[in-house]
Amino acid sequence: MATNYWQVVVLAIVFLSTVSAARVAPFSIIQKPDGAVNVFDNSKYGLLQISNGLALTPQMGWNSWNFFACNINETLIKETADALISTGLADLGYTYVNIDDCWESLTRDLKGQLVPDSKTFSSGIKALADYVHGKGLKLGIYSSAGVFTCQVRPGSLFHENDDAATWASWDVDYLKYDNCFNLGIKPIDRYPPMRDALNSTGRAIFYSLCEWGVDDPALWAGNVGNSWRTTDDINDTWESMTSIADLNDKWAAYAGPGGWNDPDMLEVGNGGMNYLEYRSHFSIWALMKAPLLIGCDVRNMTTETVEILSNKEVIAVNQDPLGIQGRKVTVSGTDGCLQVWAGPLTGNRFVVVLWNRCPEAGTIEVSWDTLGLESSTSVSIRDLWKHEDVVADAVASFGVLVDSHSCEMFVLTPKLSRFQA
């Protein structure tokens, strides 16, 4: 186990060293009259230091909380793993099956160790991990950097080494580490001990910090975890989703391979938003290089939900190895409700999302100047939701009419011979 772990680490260091040197916007930036600089600046991004070789692209999978909360058991987890396989979602990259709060007994055992709830996880987490691994998937677990979890189960504060060793012995692949009952200790002091404990196990365990953006984790978590929550919990509403996107956007320059900004899990398919709103949710999360963690019941999805979650072209944007988080670049309309979000991709391409957050339809346009291109540049444009090339030779700008609470998502490929893929 340890040999494989360090092989992964060495490969990751080599990869990240290469990526770090290359992770700049691929086009020369036009200096604007007002002195504006590169809107895709990633200068805050630093080389990963957690040393577990994971998260070279944002994590993808499923989490139990948004739909099931505490109503979980081992049968549900197994059926979810089965559904990820049968729906084809696993083949698209959704490989983590993450158990959230309420999997534990209300108390530790007499030796002070964590134990699963004997009624809901009677076979134990190790047996469940074996089942999930047998499907080619990975198992995630949950705890809190406090004395209790948010649902008042035993937390891992001051138990980091013992708990990390326990999860490693169960062959757990992922830890979501929450922020409840934290005794008022600063996150920057509470979260690194679990990093060290996980690393000491010799097992590569994805470390997902969930301190709700309280202490601006983008400023310090790059050498602590593989992802860090930048916001409070998401709700299944348009208002929650849009406000969280805006909060996460602030930290775009700090993310990259090995460590990602996390605006919380997907609500797609849970019923609080309509199809176009969910499509916007998924598009913006993909563009922001956010974790794509499904939060609905994958055993019972509508056709529309499957369509959104299984869009290969949108997923490819999220998983693009350049790893630069896309961001909001221009706004217009009442209260800035007509928005352009964009980011660079490998192959000298750009992803652009034209997002209408207004109560009525409106035309949204992206100019080449915004992307750092000369206005005379010829650009081909592909629509990622229609799955078709829509323009072969656009110049200067591109715009379309976008429905209310909807978005249109495109990949733009400049046709300039001096730019090489």
Short mmCIF file of N, CA and C in Angstrom, two decimals, residues 76-241:
data_model
loop_
_atom_site.label_atom_id
_atom_site.label_comp_id
_atom_site.label_asym_id
_atom_site.label_seq_id
_atom_site.Cartn_x
_atom_site.Cartn_y
_atom_site.Cartn_z
N LEU A 76 -28.82 1.74 1.23
CA LEU A 76 -28.89 2.92 0.37
C LEU A 76 -27.54 3.16 -0.32
N ILE A 77 -26.46 3.07 0.42
CA ILE A 77 -25.14 3.33 -0.16
C ILE A 77 -24.83 2.30 -1.25
N LYS A 78 -25.15 1.06 -1.00
CA LYS A 78 -24.92 0.02 -2.02
C LYS A 78 -25.78 0.27 -3.25
N GLU A 79 -27.05 0.60 -3.04
CA GLU A 79 -27.94 0.85 -4.18
C GLU A 79 -27.50 2.08 -4.97
N THR A 80 -26.95 3.06 -4.27
CA THR A 80 -26.44 4.24 -4.96
C THR A 80 -25.24 3.88 -5.82
N ALA A 81 -24.34 3.08 -5.27
CA ALA A 81 -23.20 2.62 -6.06
C ALA A 81 -23.67 1.86 -7.29
N ASP A 82 -24.66 1.00 -7.12
CA ASP A 82 -25.21 0.25 -8.24
C ASP A 82 -25.79 1.19 -9.30
N ALA A 83 -26.51 2.23 -8.82
CA ALA A 83 -27.15 3.17 -9.74
C ALA A 83 -26.14 4.01 -10.51
N LEU A 84 -25.05 4.38 -9.86
CA LEU A 84 -24.01 5.12 -10.57
C LEU A 84 -23.45 4.29 -11.73
N ILE A 85 -23.39 3.00 -11.53
CA ILE A 85 -22.92 2.10 -12.59
C ILE A 85 -23.98 1.95 -13.68
N SER A 86 -25.21 1.64 -13.28
CA SER A 86 -26.26 1.31 -14.25
C SER A 86 -26.67 2.51 -15.10
N THR A 87 -26.57 3.72 -14.54
CA THR A 87 -26.93 4.92 -15.29
C THR A 87 -25.81 5.40 -16.20
N GLY A 88 -24.64 4.85 -16.06
CA GLY A 88 -23.49 5.30 -16.83
C GLY A 88 -22.76 6.49 -16.23
N LEU A 89 -23.24 6.99 -15.08
CA LEU A 89 -22.60 8.15 -14.47
C LEU A 89 -21.18 7.84 -14.01
N ALA A 90 -20.97 6.63 -13.53
CA ALA A 90 -19.62 6.26 -13.09
C ALA A 90 -18.63 6.34 -14.24
N ASP A 91 -19.05 5.91 -15.41
CA ASP A 91 -18.17 5.96 -16.57
C ASP A 91 -17.82 7.38 -16.97
N LEU A 92 -18.64 8.34 -16.56
CA LEU A 92 -18.40 9.75 -16.88
C LEU A 92 -17.50 10.43 -15.85
N GLY A 93 -17.14 9.70 -14.78
CA GLY A 93 -16.23 10.25 -13.77
C GLY A 93 -16.79 10.37 -12.38
N TYR A 94 -18.09 10.10 -12.19
CA TYR A 94 -18.69 10.19 -10.86
C TYR A 94 -18.33 8.94 -10.07
N THR A 95 -17.19 8.97 -9.41
CA THR A 95 -16.66 7.75 -8.81
C THR A 95 -16.67 7.73 -7.28
N TYR A 96 -16.78 8.89 -6.63
CA TYR A 96 -16.82 8.91 -5.17
C TYR A 96 -18.25 8.70 -4.67
N VAL A 97 -18.42 7.76 -3.76
CA VAL A 97 -19.71 7.53 -3.08
C VAL A 97 -19.50 7.97 -1.65
N ASN A 98 -19.97 9.16 -1.31
CA ASN A 98 -19.61 9.79 -0.04
C ASN A 98 -20.76 9.76 0.97
N ILE A 99 -20.50 9.12 2.09
CA ILE A 99 -21.45 9.08 3.20
C ILE A 99 -21.26 10.34 4.03
N ASP A 100 -22.31 11.08 4.26
CA ASP A 100 -22.23 12.29 5.07
C ASP A 100 -22.56 11.96 6.53
N ASP A 101 -23.01 12.93 7.28
CA ASP A 101 -23.24 12.79 8.72
C ASP A 101 -24.25 11.68 9.02
N CYS A 102 -24.18 11.17 10.26
CA CYS A 102 -25.14 10.21 10.83
C CYS A 102 -24.79 8.74 10.58
N TRP A 103 -23.60 8.46 10.08
CA TRP A 103 -23.19 7.06 9.90
C TRP A 103 -22.68 6.44 11.20
N GLU A 104 -22.31 7.29 12.17
CA GLU A 104 -21.66 6.81 13.39
C GLU A 104 -22.65 6.45 14.49
N SER A 105 -22.17 5.65 15.42
CA SER A 105 -22.84 5.48 16.71
C SER A 105 -22.79 6.81 17.46
N LEU A 106 -23.67 6.97 18.42
CA LEU A 106 -23.73 8.23 19.19
C LEU A 106 -22.53 8.41 20.10
N THR A 107 -21.80 7.34 20.37
CA THR A 107 -20.63 7.43 21.23
C THR A 107 -19.50 6.58 20.66
N ARG A 108 -18.29 6.88 21.07
CA ARG A 108 -17.15 6.04 20.74
C ARG A 108 -17.21 4.76 21.57
N ASP A 109 -16.42 3.77 21.18
CA ASP A 109 -16.41 2.53 21.96
C ASP A 109 -15.52 2.69 23.19
N LEU A 110 -15.37 1.63 23.97
CA LEU A 110 -14.63 1.71 25.22
C LEU A 110 -13.15 2.02 25.02
N LYS A 111 -12.65 1.78 23.82
CA LYS A 111 -11.26 2.11 23.51
C LYS A 111 -11.12 3.51 22.91
N GLY A 112 -12.23 4.22 22.84
CA GLY A 112 -12.21 5.57 22.30
C GLY A 112 -12.20 5.64 20.79
N GLN A 113 -12.60 4.55 20.12
CA GLN A 113 -12.59 4.49 18.67
C GLN A 113 -13.97 4.77 18.08
N LEU A 114 -14.00 5.33 16.87
CA LEU A 114 -15.25 5.52 16.16
C LEU A 114 -15.83 4.17 15.76
N VAL A 115 -17.14 4.06 15.85
CA VAL A 115 -17.82 2.83 15.41
C VAL A 115 -19.06 3.21 14.62
N PRO A 116 -19.41 2.44 13.60
CA PRO A 116 -20.62 2.72 12.82
C PRO A 116 -21.88 2.47 13.65
N ASP A 117 -22.95 3.14 13.27
CA ASP A 117 -24.26 2.89 13.89
C ASP A 117 -24.63 1.42 13.66
N SER A 118 -24.90 0.71 14.73
CA SER A 118 -25.12 -0.74 14.64
C SER A 118 -26.43 -1.10 13.94
N LYS A 119 -27.36 -0.16 13.88
CA LYS A 119 -28.65 -0.44 13.23
C LYS A 119 -28.59 -0.15 11.73
N THR A 120 -27.95 0.93 11.35
CA THR A 120 -27.98 1.35 9.94
C THR A 120 -26.77 0.89 9.13
N PHE A 121 -25.66 0.65 9.82
CA PHE A 121 -24.45 0.17 9.14
C PHE A 121 -23.91 -1.04 9.88
N SER A 122 -24.77 -2.02 10.02
CA SER A 122 -24.46 -3.19 10.85
C SER A 122 -23.31 -4.04 10.31
N SER A 123 -23.09 -4.00 9.02
CA SER A 123 -22.01 -4.79 8.42
C SER A 123 -20.65 -4.11 8.55
N GLY A 124 -20.66 -2.84 8.93
CA GLY A 124 -19.42 -2.11 9.10
C GLY A 124 -19.00 -1.37 7.84
N ILE A 125 -18.18 -0.36 8.02
CA ILE A 125 -17.74 0.47 6.89
C ILE A 125 -16.74 -0.27 6.01
N LYS A 126 -15.92 -1.12 6.59
CA LYS A 126 -14.96 -1.87 5.77
C LYS A 126 -15.68 -2.75 4.74
N ALA A 127 -16.74 -3.43 5.17
CA ALA A 127 -17.50 -4.26 4.23
C ALA A 127 -18.15 -3.41 3.15
N LEU A 128 -18.60 -2.23 3.54
CA LEU A 128 -19.22 -1.33 2.57
C LEU A 128 -18.17 -0.82 1.57
N ALA A 129 -17.00 -0.50 2.07
CA ALA A 129 -15.92 -0.07 1.18
C ALA A 129 -15.56 -1.18 0.19
N ASP A 130 -15.53 -2.40 0.67
CA ASP A 130 -15.24 -3.53 -0.21
C ASP A 130 -16.28 -3.64 -1.32
N TYR A 131 -17.54 -3.43 -0.97
CA TYR A 131 -18.61 -3.51 -1.96
C TYR A 131 -18.46 -2.40 -3.00
N VAL A 132 -18.23 -1.18 -2.53
CA VAL A 132 -18.08 -0.04 -3.44
C VAL A 132 -16.85 -0.22 -4.33
N HIS A 133 -15.75 -0.66 -3.73
CA HIS A 133 -14.53 -0.88 -4.51
C HIS A 133 -14.74 -1.98 -5.55
N GLY A 134 -15.55 -2.95 -5.20
CA GLY A 134 -15.85 -4.02 -6.14
C GLY A 134 -16.58 -3.52 -7.39
N LYS A 135 -17.20 -2.36 -7.28
CA LYS A 135 -17.87 -1.74 -8.42
C LYS A 135 -16.94 -0.80 -9.19
N GLY A 136 -15.69 -0.71 -8.73
CA GLY A 136 -14.75 0.21 -9.37
C GLY A 136 -14.91 1.64 -8.90
N LEU A 137 -15.61 1.83 -7.76
CA LEU A 137 -15.86 3.16 -7.22
C LEU A 137 -15.07 3.36 -5.93
N LYS A 138 -15.21 4.54 -5.32
CA LYS A 138 -14.47 4.88 -4.10
C LYS A 138 -15.45 5.31 -3.02
N LEU A 139 -15.08 5.05 -1.77
CA LEU A 139 -15.97 5.35 -0.65
C LEU A 139 -15.46 6.53 0.15
N GLY A 140 -16.38 7.46 0.46
CA GLY A 140 -16.06 8.61 1.28
C GLY A 140 -16.77 8.55 2.62
N ILE A 141 -16.17 9.17 3.63
CA ILE A 141 -16.72 9.20 4.98
C ILE A 141 -16.76 10.66 5.44
N TYR A 142 -17.38 10.88 6.59
CA TYR A 142 -17.62 12.23 7.10
C TYR A 142 -17.22 12.31 8.57
N SER A 143 -16.66 13.47 8.95
CA SER A 143 -16.47 13.79 10.36
C SER A 143 -16.42 15.31 10.49
N SER A 144 -16.18 15.79 11.69
CA SER A 144 -16.12 17.22 11.94
C SER A 144 -14.85 17.56 12.71
N ALA A 145 -14.28 18.73 12.40
CA ALA A 145 -13.12 19.24 13.13
C ALA A 145 -13.61 19.93 14.40
N GLY A 146 -14.38 19.18 15.15
CA GLY A 146 -14.97 19.64 16.40
C GLY A 146 -15.16 18.46 17.31
N VAL A 147 -15.72 18.71 18.49
CA VAL A 147 -15.92 17.60 19.43
C VAL A 147 -17.12 16.76 19.04
N PHE A 148 -18.04 17.33 18.26
CA PHE A 148 -19.17 16.58 17.71
C PHE A 148 -19.33 16.93 16.24
N THR A 149 -20.03 16.09 15.50
CA THR A 149 -20.44 16.43 14.15
C THR A 149 -21.64 17.35 14.24
N CYS A 150 -22.10 17.82 13.10
CA CYS A 150 -23.24 18.75 13.10
C CYS A 150 -24.52 18.09 13.61
N GLN A 151 -24.60 16.77 13.51
CA GLN A 151 -25.75 16.02 14.02
C GLN A 151 -25.42 15.34 15.35
N VAL A 152 -24.43 15.89 16.04
CA VAL A 152 -24.05 15.51 17.41
C VAL A 152 -23.64 14.04 17.52
N ARG A 153 -22.86 13.60 16.55
CA ARG A 153 -22.13 12.34 16.67
C ARG A 153 -20.68 12.68 17.03
N PRO A 154 -19.88 11.72 17.44
CA PRO A 154 -18.50 12.04 17.84
C PRO A 154 -17.71 12.72 16.74
N GLY A 155 -17.09 13.85 17.05
CA GLY A 155 -16.22 14.53 16.12
C GLY A 155 -14.79 14.06 16.26
N SER A 156 -13.91 14.61 15.44
CA SER A 156 -12.53 14.12 15.40
C SER A 156 -11.50 15.09 15.98
N LEU A 157 -11.94 16.23 16.50
CA LEU A 157 -11.01 17.16 17.13
C LEU A 157 -10.31 16.47 18.30
N PHE A 158 -8.99 16.51 18.31
CA PHE A 158 -8.13 15.85 19.29
C PHE A 158 -8.08 14.32 19.14
N HIS A 159 -8.74 13.79 18.11
CA HIS A 159 -8.69 12.35 17.82
C HIS A 159 -8.17 12.11 16.40
N GLU A 160 -7.46 13.06 15.85
CA GLU A 160 -7.10 13.00 14.44
C GLU A 160 -6.33 11.73 14.08
N ASN A 161 -5.31 11.40 14.81
CA ASN A 161 -4.48 10.25 14.45
C ASN A 161 -5.24 8.94 14.55
N ASP A 162 -6.00 8.77 15.64
CA ASP A 162 -6.77 7.54 15.80
C ASP A 162 -7.82 7.40 14.71
N ASP A 163 -8.53 8.48 14.42
CA ASP A 163 -9.62 8.39 13.44
C ASP A 163 -9.10 8.19 12.03
N ALA A 164 -8.01 8.88 11.69
CA ALA A 164 -7.42 8.68 10.36
C ALA A 164 -6.97 7.25 10.19
N ALA A 165 -6.37 6.69 11.23
CA ALA A 165 -5.93 5.29 11.17
C ALA A 165 -7.11 4.35 11.03
N THR A 166 -8.19 4.66 11.69
CA THR A 166 -9.41 3.84 11.58
C THR A 166 -9.95 3.86 10.16
N TRP A 167 -10.08 5.04 9.58
CA TRP A 167 -10.61 5.13 8.21
C TRP A 167 -9.69 4.44 7.22
N ALA A 168 -8.39 4.59 7.40
CA ALA A 168 -7.45 3.91 6.51
C ALA A 168 -7.59 2.39 6.63
N SER A 169 -7.82 1.91 7.83
CA SER A 169 -7.98 0.46 8.02
C SER A 169 -9.27 -0.05 7.38
N TRP A 170 -10.22 0.86 7.20
CA TRP A 170 -11.48 0.51 6.52
C TRP A 170 -11.37 0.70 5.00
N ASP A 171 -10.23 1.16 4.53
CA ASP A 171 -10.01 1.45 3.11
C ASP A 171 -10.89 2.57 2.58
N VAL A 172 -11.10 3.58 3.41
CA VAL A 172 -11.84 4.77 3.00
C VAL A 172 -10.96 5.61 2.07
N ASP A 173 -11.60 6.27 1.09
CA ASP A 173 -10.87 7.02 0.05
C ASP A 173 -11.03 8.53 0.15
N TYR A 174 -11.92 9.02 1.01
CA TYR A 174 -12.30 10.44 0.97
C TYR A 174 -12.81 10.83 2.34
N LEU A 175 -12.41 12.01 2.80
CA LEU A 175 -12.94 12.54 4.05
C LEU A 175 -13.52 13.93 3.83
N LYS A 176 -14.80 14.09 4.14
CA LYS A 176 -15.40 15.43 4.25
C LYS A 176 -15.33 15.82 5.72
N TYR A 177 -14.66 16.94 6.01
CA TYR A 177 -14.35 17.32 7.39
C TYR A 177 -15.04 18.63 7.73
N ASP A 178 -16.09 18.55 8.51
CA ASP A 178 -17.01 19.66 8.78
C ASP A 178 -16.49 20.57 9.89
N ASN A 179 -17.35 21.50 10.38
CA ASN A 179 -16.89 22.62 11.20
C ASN A 179 -17.71 22.83 12.47
N CYS A 180 -18.56 21.87 12.81
CA CYS A 180 -19.45 22.07 13.96
C CYS A 180 -18.77 21.77 15.30
N PHE A 181 -19.28 22.42 16.36
CA PHE A 181 -18.81 22.20 17.73
C PHE A 181 -17.29 22.29 17.82
N ASN A 182 -16.76 23.40 17.28
CA ASN A 182 -15.31 23.54 17.10
C ASN A 182 -14.59 24.22 18.26
N LEU A 183 -15.30 24.50 19.35
CA LEU A 183 -14.72 25.08 20.57
C LEU A 183 -14.12 26.46 20.34
N GLY A 184 -14.46 27.08 19.22
CA GLY A 184 -13.94 28.42 18.94
C GLY A 184 -12.50 28.46 18.50
N ILE A 185 -11.93 27.29 18.21
CA ILE A 185 -10.55 27.23 17.74
C ILE A 185 -10.52 27.59 16.25
N LYS A 186 -9.59 28.42 15.85
CA LYS A 186 -9.54 28.87 14.47
C LYS A 186 -9.37 27.69 13.50
N PRO A 187 -10.05 27.74 12.35
CA PRO A 187 -9.90 26.66 11.36
C PRO A 187 -8.46 26.40 10.95
N ILE A 188 -7.66 27.46 10.83
CA ILE A 188 -6.29 27.28 10.39
C ILE A 188 -5.46 26.47 11.39
N ASP A 189 -5.96 26.37 12.62
CA ASP A 189 -5.31 25.54 13.63
C ASP A 189 -5.91 24.14 13.71
N ARG A 190 -7.21 24.03 13.39
CA ARG A 190 -7.89 22.73 13.54
C ARG A 190 -7.74 21.79 12.34
N TYR A 191 -7.59 22.33 11.14
CA TYR A 191 -7.61 21.47 9.95
C TYR A 191 -6.26 20.83 9.58
N PRO A 192 -5.11 21.49 9.77
CA PRO A 192 -3.85 20.84 9.44
C PRO A 192 -3.55 19.54 10.20
N PRO A 193 -3.92 19.41 11.49
CA PRO A 193 -3.63 18.13 12.15
C PRO A 193 -4.26 16.91 11.46
N MET A 194 -5.44 17.08 10.85
CA MET A 194 -6.04 15.95 10.13
C MET A 194 -5.29 15.68 8.83
N ARG A 195 -4.80 16.74 8.18
CA ARG A 195 -3.95 16.52 7.00
C ARG A 195 -2.77 15.63 7.36
N ASP A 196 -2.09 15.98 8.46
CA ASP A 196 -0.91 15.22 8.86
C ASP A 196 -1.28 13.79 9.24
N ALA A 197 -2.42 13.65 9.90
CA ALA A 197 -2.85 12.31 10.30
C ALA A 197 -3.20 11.45 9.10
N LEU A 198 -3.89 12.02 8.13
CA LEU A 198 -4.23 11.27 6.92
C LEU A 198 -2.97 10.86 6.17
N ASN A 199 -2.04 11.80 6.02
CA ASN A 199 -0.80 11.49 5.31
C ASN A 199 0.00 10.40 6.01
N SER A 200 -0.06 10.38 7.34
CA SER A 200 0.74 9.41 8.10
C SER A 200 0.22 7.99 7.96
N THR A 201 -1.01 7.83 7.46
CA THR A 201 -1.57 6.48 7.33
C THR A 201 -0.94 5.71 6.17
N GLY A 202 -0.34 6.42 5.21
CA GLY A 202 0.18 5.76 4.03
C GLY A 202 -0.87 5.47 2.98
N ARG A 203 -2.13 5.86 3.25
CA ARG A 203 -3.20 5.69 2.28
C ARG A 203 -3.57 7.06 1.71
N ALA A 204 -3.71 7.15 0.40
CA ALA A 204 -4.08 8.42 -0.23
C ALA A 204 -5.58 8.64 -0.03
N ILE A 205 -5.92 9.54 0.88
CA ILE A 205 -7.32 9.85 1.21
C ILE A 205 -7.60 11.30 0.84
N PHE A 206 -8.56 11.50 -0.04
CA PHE A 206 -8.95 12.85 -0.46
C PHE A 206 -9.42 13.63 0.76
N TYR A 207 -8.90 14.84 0.94
CA TYR A 207 -9.21 15.63 2.12
C TYR A 207 -10.01 16.86 1.72
N SER A 208 -11.30 16.85 2.06
CA SER A 208 -12.24 17.91 1.71
C SER A 208 -12.58 18.72 2.95
N LEU A 209 -12.05 19.96 3.03
CA LEU A 209 -12.31 20.84 4.16
C LEU A 209 -13.69 21.49 4.01
N CYS A 210 -14.46 21.48 5.09
CA CYS A 210 -15.81 22.06 5.05
C CYS A 210 -15.99 23.05 6.20
N GLU A 211 -15.20 24.15 6.16
CA GLU A 211 -15.32 25.13 7.25
C GLU A 211 -16.17 26.32 6.84
N TRP A 212 -16.94 26.15 5.74
CA TRP A 212 -17.99 27.08 5.32
C TRP A 212 -17.46 28.44 4.86
N GLY A 213 -16.18 28.53 4.55
CA GLY A 213 -15.61 29.81 4.12
C GLY A 213 -15.44 30.81 5.23
N VAL A 214 -15.54 30.35 6.47
CA VAL A 214 -15.52 31.25 7.63
C VAL A 214 -14.24 32.07 7.70
N ASP A 215 -13.11 31.40 7.54
CA ASP A 215 -11.81 32.06 7.68
C ASP A 215 -11.09 32.17 6.34
N ASP A 216 -11.86 32.37 5.27
CA ASP A 216 -11.28 32.52 3.93
C ASP A 216 -10.26 31.43 3.62
N PRO A 217 -10.69 30.17 3.55
CA PRO A 217 -9.73 29.07 3.40
C PRO A 217 -8.91 29.10 2.13
N ALA A 218 -9.40 29.78 1.09
CA ALA A 218 -8.59 29.87 -0.13
C ALA A 218 -7.23 30.50 0.14
N LEU A 219 -7.14 31.30 1.21
CA LEU A 219 -5.90 31.98 1.53
C LEU A 219 -4.87 31.05 2.17
N TRP A 220 -5.34 29.93 2.77
CA TRP A 220 -4.39 29.08 3.50
C TRP A 220 -4.57 27.58 3.29
N ALA A 221 -5.68 27.16 2.69
CA ALA A 221 -5.97 25.73 2.62
C ALA A 221 -5.28 25.02 1.47
N GLY A 222 -4.60 25.75 0.59
CA GLY A 222 -3.93 25.11 -0.53
C GLY A 222 -2.86 24.13 -0.13
N ASN A 223 -2.29 24.29 1.07
CA ASN A 223 -1.32 23.32 1.55
C ASN A 223 -1.88 22.49 2.70
N VAL A 224 -3.22 22.45 2.79
CA VAL A 224 -3.87 21.66 3.83
C VAL A 224 -4.76 20.58 3.23
N GLY A 225 -5.64 20.96 2.29
CA GLY A 225 -6.59 19.99 1.76
C GLY A 225 -6.65 19.99 0.25
N ASN A 226 -7.46 19.06 -0.27
CA ASN A 226 -7.65 18.94 -1.72
C ASN A 226 -8.78 19.81 -2.23
N SER A 227 -9.68 20.22 -1.35
CA SER A 227 -10.72 21.20 -1.68
C SER A 227 -11.15 21.86 -0.38
N TRP A 228 -11.73 23.04 -0.51
CA TRP A 228 -12.14 23.78 0.67
C TRP A 228 -13.42 24.53 0.36
N ARG A 229 -14.39 24.40 1.26
CA ARG A 229 -15.65 25.11 1.09
C ARG A 229 -15.42 26.60 1.22
N THR A 230 -15.94 27.33 0.26
CA THR A 230 -15.81 28.78 0.27
C THR A 230 -17.09 29.47 0.73
N THR A 231 -18.13 28.69 0.99
CA THR A 231 -19.44 29.27 1.29
C THR A 231 -20.16 28.45 2.36
N ASP A 232 -21.25 29.01 2.84
CA ASP A 232 -22.15 28.26 3.71
C ASP A 232 -22.87 27.20 2.86
N ASP A 233 -23.70 26.38 3.50
CA ASP A 233 -24.40 25.30 2.79
C ASP A 233 -25.32 25.85 1.71
N ILE A 234 -25.36 25.12 0.60
CA ILE A 234 -26.28 25.46 -0.47
C ILE A 234 -27.69 24.97 -0.13
N ASN A 235 -28.69 25.67 -0.62
CA ASN A 235 -30.08 25.21 -0.57
C ASN A 235 -30.59 25.02 -1.99
N ASP A 236 -31.65 24.26 -2.13
CA ASP A 236 -32.18 23.94 -3.46
C ASP A 236 -33.09 25.05 -3.96
N THR A 237 -32.50 26.26 -4.07
CA THR A 237 -33.25 27.42 -4.57
C THR A 237 -32.36 28.22 -5.51
N TRP A 238 -32.99 28.95 -6.41
CA TRP A 238 -32.28 29.82 -7.33
C TRP A 238 -31.48 30.87 -6.57
N GLU A 239 -32.07 31.46 -5.53
CA GLU A 239 -31.41 32.52 -4.77
C GLU A 239 -30.14 32.00 -4.10
N SER A 240 -30.23 30.83 -3.49
CA SER A 240 -29.06 30.25 -2.83
C SER A 240 -27.96 29.94 -3.83
N MET A 241 -28.33 29.28 -4.92
CA MET A 241 -27.35 28.86 -5.91
C MET A 241 -26.60 30.05 -6.51
#
